[in-house]
Tab-separated table of C-alpha atoms in Angstrom:
chain	number	residue	atom	x	y	z
A	1	TRP	CA	-40.957	46.890	52.167
A	2	ASN	CA	-40.508	43.436	50.676
A	3	SER	CA	-43.547	42.202	52.611
A	4	TYR	CA	-45.574	45.165	51.367
A	5	LYS	CA	-44.557	44.530	47.766
A	6	ASP	CA	-45.494	40.857	48.029
A	7	ASN	CA	-48.929	41.563	49.464
A	8	MET	CA	-49.970	44.865	47.932
A	9	LYS	CA	-52.948	44.940	45.587
A	10	LEU	CA	-52.674	46.080	42.019
A	11	VAL	CA	-54.173	49.467	41.219
A	12	ASN	CA	-56.666	49.633	38.428
A	13	PRO	CA	-55.409	52.099	35.765
A	14	ASN	CA	-58.710	53.969	36.057
A	15	ASN	CA	-58.005	54.627	39.732
A	16	LYS	CA	-54.356	55.577	39.533
A	17	ARG	CA	-55.083	59.306	39.797
A	18	LYS	CA	-56.651	58.730	43.206
A	19	PHE	CA	-53.245	57.876	44.656
A	20	LYS	CA	-50.188	59.989	45.351
A	21	VAL	CA	-46.736	58.481	45.535
A	22	ILE	CA	-43.572	59.821	47.142
A	23	VAL	CA	-40.318	58.418	45.785
A	24	VAL	CA	-37.460	58.619	48.279
A	25	GLY	CA	-33.890	58.091	47.128
A	26	THR	CA	-30.298	59.197	47.600
A	27	GLY	CA	-27.630	60.596	45.349
A	28	LEU	CA	-29.910	62.920	43.425
A	29	ALA	CA	-28.212	65.538	41.302
A	30	GLY	CA	-29.047	69.163	42.067
A	31	ALA	CA	-31.482	69.622	39.193
A	32	SER	CA	-33.212	66.321	39.937
A	33	ALA	CA	-33.565	67.234	43.617
A	34	ALA	CA	-35.103	70.597	42.749
A	35	ALA	CA	-37.527	68.943	40.324
A	36	THR	CA	-38.485	66.329	42.918
A	37	LEU	CA	-39.246	69.001	45.510
A	38	ALA	CA	-41.297	70.992	43.007
A	39	GLU	CA	-43.363	67.897	42.188
A	40	LEU	CA	-43.813	67.186	45.892
A	41	ARG	CA	-45.271	70.672	46.398
A	42	ARG	CA	-47.644	70.311	43.460
A	43	ALA	CA	-48.797	66.810	44.378
A	44	PHE	CA	-49.521	67.684	48.010
A	45	ASP	CA	-50.428	71.316	47.555
A	46	GLU	CA	-53.402	71.050	49.913
A	47	SER	CA	-51.312	69.664	52.798
A	48	ALA	CA	-49.411	72.096	55.016
A	49	ASP	CA	-47.365	69.293	56.540
A	50	MET	CA	-46.258	67.910	53.193
A	51	ARG	CA	-45.435	71.434	52.033
A	52	ASP	CA	-43.316	71.790	55.159
A	53	LEU	CA	-41.574	68.516	54.331
A	54	ALA	CA	-40.652	69.897	50.912
A	55	ASP	CA	-39.481	73.150	52.512
A	56	GLU	CA	-37.352	71.240	55.001
A	57	ASN	CA	-35.543	69.362	52.266
A	58	GLU	CA	-35.206	72.474	50.140
A	59	THR	CA	-33.606	74.272	53.091
A	60	ARG	CA	-31.002	71.566	53.391
A	61	PHE	CA	-30.449	71.517	49.646
A	62	LEU	CA	-30.378	75.289	49.075
A	63	LEU	CA	-28.246	76.298	52.030
A	64	GLY	CA	-25.727	73.629	51.210
A	65	ARG	CA	-25.299	74.494	47.539
A	66	ALA	CA	-26.469	78.052	46.893
A	67	PRO	CA	-25.168	81.441	48.081
A	68	ALA	CA	-26.593	82.097	51.546
A	69	THR	CA	-28.253	85.381	50.501
A	70	GLU	CA	-30.122	83.734	47.625
A	71	ALA	CA	-31.042	80.703	49.714
A	72	VAL	CA	-32.469	82.763	52.586
A	73	ARG	CA	-34.473	84.902	50.158
A	74	LYS	CA	-36.089	81.800	48.655
A	75	ILE	CA	-36.712	80.256	52.066
A	76	GLN	CA	-38.408	83.449	53.255
A	77	GLU	CA	-40.589	83.464	50.134
A	78	ARG	CA	-41.636	79.867	50.824
A	79	LEU	CA	-42.449	80.680	54.445
A	80	ARG	CA	-44.507	83.748	53.482
A	81	GLN	CA	-46.435	81.607	51.003
A	82	LEU	CA	-47.007	78.988	53.686
A	83	LEU	CA	-48.477	81.639	55.989
A	84	ARG	CA	-50.717	83.029	53.232
A	85	GLU	CA	-52.128	79.643	52.288
A	86	PHE	CA	-52.197	78.076	55.764
A	87	PRO	CA	-52.562	81.014	58.201
A	88	GLY	CA	-53.460	78.670	61.036
A	89	ARG	CA	-50.172	76.760	60.817
A	90	ARG	CA	-47.843	79.318	62.317
A	91	ASP	CA	-46.084	76.443	64.055
A	92	LEU	CA	-44.717	75.363	60.679
A	93	TYR	CA	-43.605	78.925	59.925
A	94	LEU	CA	-41.684	79.142	63.201
A	95	ALA	CA	-40.210	75.682	62.684
A	96	GLY	CA	-39.027	76.767	59.232
A	97	ILE	CA	-37.291	79.832	60.675
A	98	ALA	CA	-35.521	77.758	63.329
A	99	ARG	CA	-34.536	75.138	60.742
A	100	ALA	CA	-32.984	77.685	58.384
A	101	ALA	CA	-31.175	79.435	61.241
A	102	LYS	CA	-29.691	76.150	62.402
A	103	VAL	CA	-28.162	75.560	58.981
A	104	LEU	CA	-26.881	79.143	58.722
A	105	ALA	CA	-25.351	78.908	62.196
A	106	ARG	CA	-22.865	76.334	60.956
A	107	ASP	CA	-20.821	79.353	59.850
A	108	ARG	CA	-22.149	82.250	61.904
A	109	THR	CA	-19.362	84.645	60.949
A	110	ALA	CA	-19.901	84.256	57.210
A	111	ASN	CA	-23.706	84.162	57.457
A	112	GLY	CA	-24.270	86.953	59.976
A	113	LYS	CA	-26.263	89.155	57.584
A	114	GLU	CA	-28.455	86.266	56.502
A	115	ILE	CA	-29.178	85.253	60.108
A	116	SER	CA	-30.153	88.851	60.845
A	117	SER	CA	-32.401	89.073	57.775
A	118	LEU	CA	-34.121	85.806	58.624
A	119	TYR	CA	-34.863	86.708	62.236
A	120	ARG	CA	-35.624	90.386	61.638
A	121	GLU	CA	-38.493	89.453	59.329
A	122	ALA	CA	-39.665	86.758	61.772
A	123	LEU	CA	-39.719	89.240	64.663
A	124	GLU	CA	-41.834	91.669	62.676
A	125	GLU	CA	-44.133	88.874	61.515
A	126	CYS	CA	-44.669	87.703	65.117
A	127	ALA	CA	-44.978	91.147	66.703
A	128	GLY	CA	-48.720	90.718	67.144
A	129	ASP	CA	-48.348	87.672	69.378
A	130	MET	CA	-46.064	88.083	72.369
A	131	THR	CA	-45.673	84.363	72.905
A	132	GLU	CA	-44.360	83.964	69.368
A	133	PHE	CA	-42.315	87.160	69.629
A	134	ARG	CA	-40.647	85.939	72.823
A	135	GLY	CA	-39.971	82.559	71.246
A	136	VAL	CA	-38.296	84.084	68.196
A	137	LEU	CA	-36.244	86.388	70.443
A	138	ALA	CA	-35.024	83.428	72.477
A	139	ASP	CA	-34.117	81.426	69.361
A	140	TYR	CA	-32.358	84.403	67.795
A	141	TYR	CA	-30.286	85.024	70.908
A	142	ALA	CA	-29.363	81.332	71.213
A	143	THR	CA	-28.221	81.361	67.570
A	144	VAL	CA	-25.859	84.349	67.940
A	145	LYS	CA	-24.792	83.991	71.589
A	146	GLY	CA	-21.067	84.507	72.089
A	147	GLU	CA	-20.447	86.369	68.814
A	148	GLU	CA	-20.242	90.052	69.750
A	149	PRO	CA	-20.959	91.535	66.284
A	150	LEU	CA	-23.954	89.219	65.873
A	151	GLU	CA	-25.187	90.025	69.376
A	152	ARG	CA	-25.169	93.731	68.485
A	153	ARG	CA	-27.191	92.953	65.369
A	154	PHE	CA	-29.588	90.924	67.482
A	155	LEU	CA	-30.156	93.876	69.815
A	156	ASP	CA	-30.665	96.249	66.871
A	157	ASP	CA	-33.185	93.918	65.239
A	158	ALA	CA	-35.028	93.228	68.494
A	159	GLU	CA	-35.340	96.903	69.428
A	160	HIS	CA	-36.298	97.908	65.891
A	161	ALA	CA	-39.066	95.298	65.658
A	162	PHE	CA	-40.305	96.133	69.146
A	163	ARG	CA	-40.521	99.867	68.495
A	164	ARG	CA	-41.890	99.566	64.986
A	165	LYS	CA	-44.359	96.695	65.230
A	166	VAL	CA	-45.308	95.932	68.827
A	167	ASP	CA	-48.361	97.702	70.253
A	168	LEU	CA	-49.089	96.846	73.886
A	169	PRO	CA	-50.969	98.288	76.867
A	170	PRO	CA	-48.636	100.161	79.269
A	171	ALA	CA	-48.293	97.324	81.804
A	172	GLU	CA	-47.421	94.735	79.135
A	173	PHE	CA	-45.175	97.256	77.380
A	174	PHE	CA	-43.280	97.669	80.646
A	175	GLU	CA	-42.931	93.895	81.089
A	176	MET	CA	-41.573	93.523	77.580
A	177	THR	CA	-39.024	96.315	78.048
A	178	GLU	CA	-37.847	94.516	81.196
A	179	GLU	CA	-37.347	91.321	79.211
A	180	LEU	CA	-35.487	93.150	76.460
A	181	TYR	CA	-33.302	94.813	79.074
A	182	VAL	CA	-32.200	91.353	80.233
A	183	TYR	CA	-31.005	90.602	76.698
A	184	PHE	CA	-29.126	93.897	76.580
A	185	ARG	CA	-27.361	92.956	79.797
A	186	LYS	CA	-26.531	89.464	78.530
A	187	CYS	CA	-24.939	91.043	75.460
A	188	GLY	CA	-22.895	93.478	77.568
A	189	GLN	CA	-25.008	96.467	76.531
A	190	GLY	CA	-26.785	97.158	79.805
A	191	GLN	CA	-26.351	100.916	79.636
A	192	ARG	CA	-27.901	101.006	76.199
A	193	GLY	CA	-30.812	98.901	77.414
A	194	LEU	CA	-31.514	101.267	80.291
A	195	ARG	CA	-33.017	103.794	77.895
A	196	LEU	CA	-35.635	101.321	76.754
A	197	ARG	CA	-36.264	100.172	80.297
A	198	LYS	CA	-36.876	103.741	81.447
A	199	GLU	CA	-39.363	104.248	78.613
A	200	GLY	CA	-41.288	101.232	79.820
A	201	GLN	CA	-41.295	102.445	83.402
A	202	LYS	CA	-42.417	105.901	82.305
A	203	ALA	CA	-45.324	104.448	80.309
A	204	LYS	CA	-46.368	102.295	83.252
A	205	ASP	CA	-46.202	105.192	85.733
A	206	ALA	CA	-48.231	107.448	83.419
A	207	ALA	CA	-50.909	104.780	83.016
A	208	GLU	CA	-51.141	104.208	86.771
A	209	LYS	CA	-51.331	107.930	87.417
A	210	GLY	CA	-54.080	108.365	84.836
A	211	SER	CA	-56.165	105.574	86.353
A	212	LYS	CA	-56.255	107.224	89.809
């Protein structure tokens, strides 16, 4: 930094609007931090990666100092906006979900509802892409693993999103029900998962019979 300061060229006042500057510091008060993040979004509004950087810091700031319900609501709003404005950067959306869940998981018992809300919306958002859907399922399960009440919520959310949003050909539907059944077994709810598994098998058998 000292070398850069000693060698940097002066900027002509007429050209100052061509440059964007990020000021990084520590010890910011809450209001100052919020203002800094807002300015960061405005200054780099055309950059998905810089928007994600602002979201990352806001996640840390919000979840540490605001009620979890309010924080998750704002984070979800930011992520929806990111998807609307940068639909091709779903990687940043998924990273934002995982980032927020990691912070919430510091106190899984207290934040169980917020974890469920975060992942339930993500599952429905990713229901059109099975790779994304599987990835969110895996992250959700890893976040709640070992907490029986949260595991039950996970199964409810997974089954609800699958039945409500996922539309697959019979063979792929069957494969997905098999994968969900594995999660039911891991959560000690194998009998409950059998119903879904049988539905998948029935759909597969009917499709095979109809093709003969």
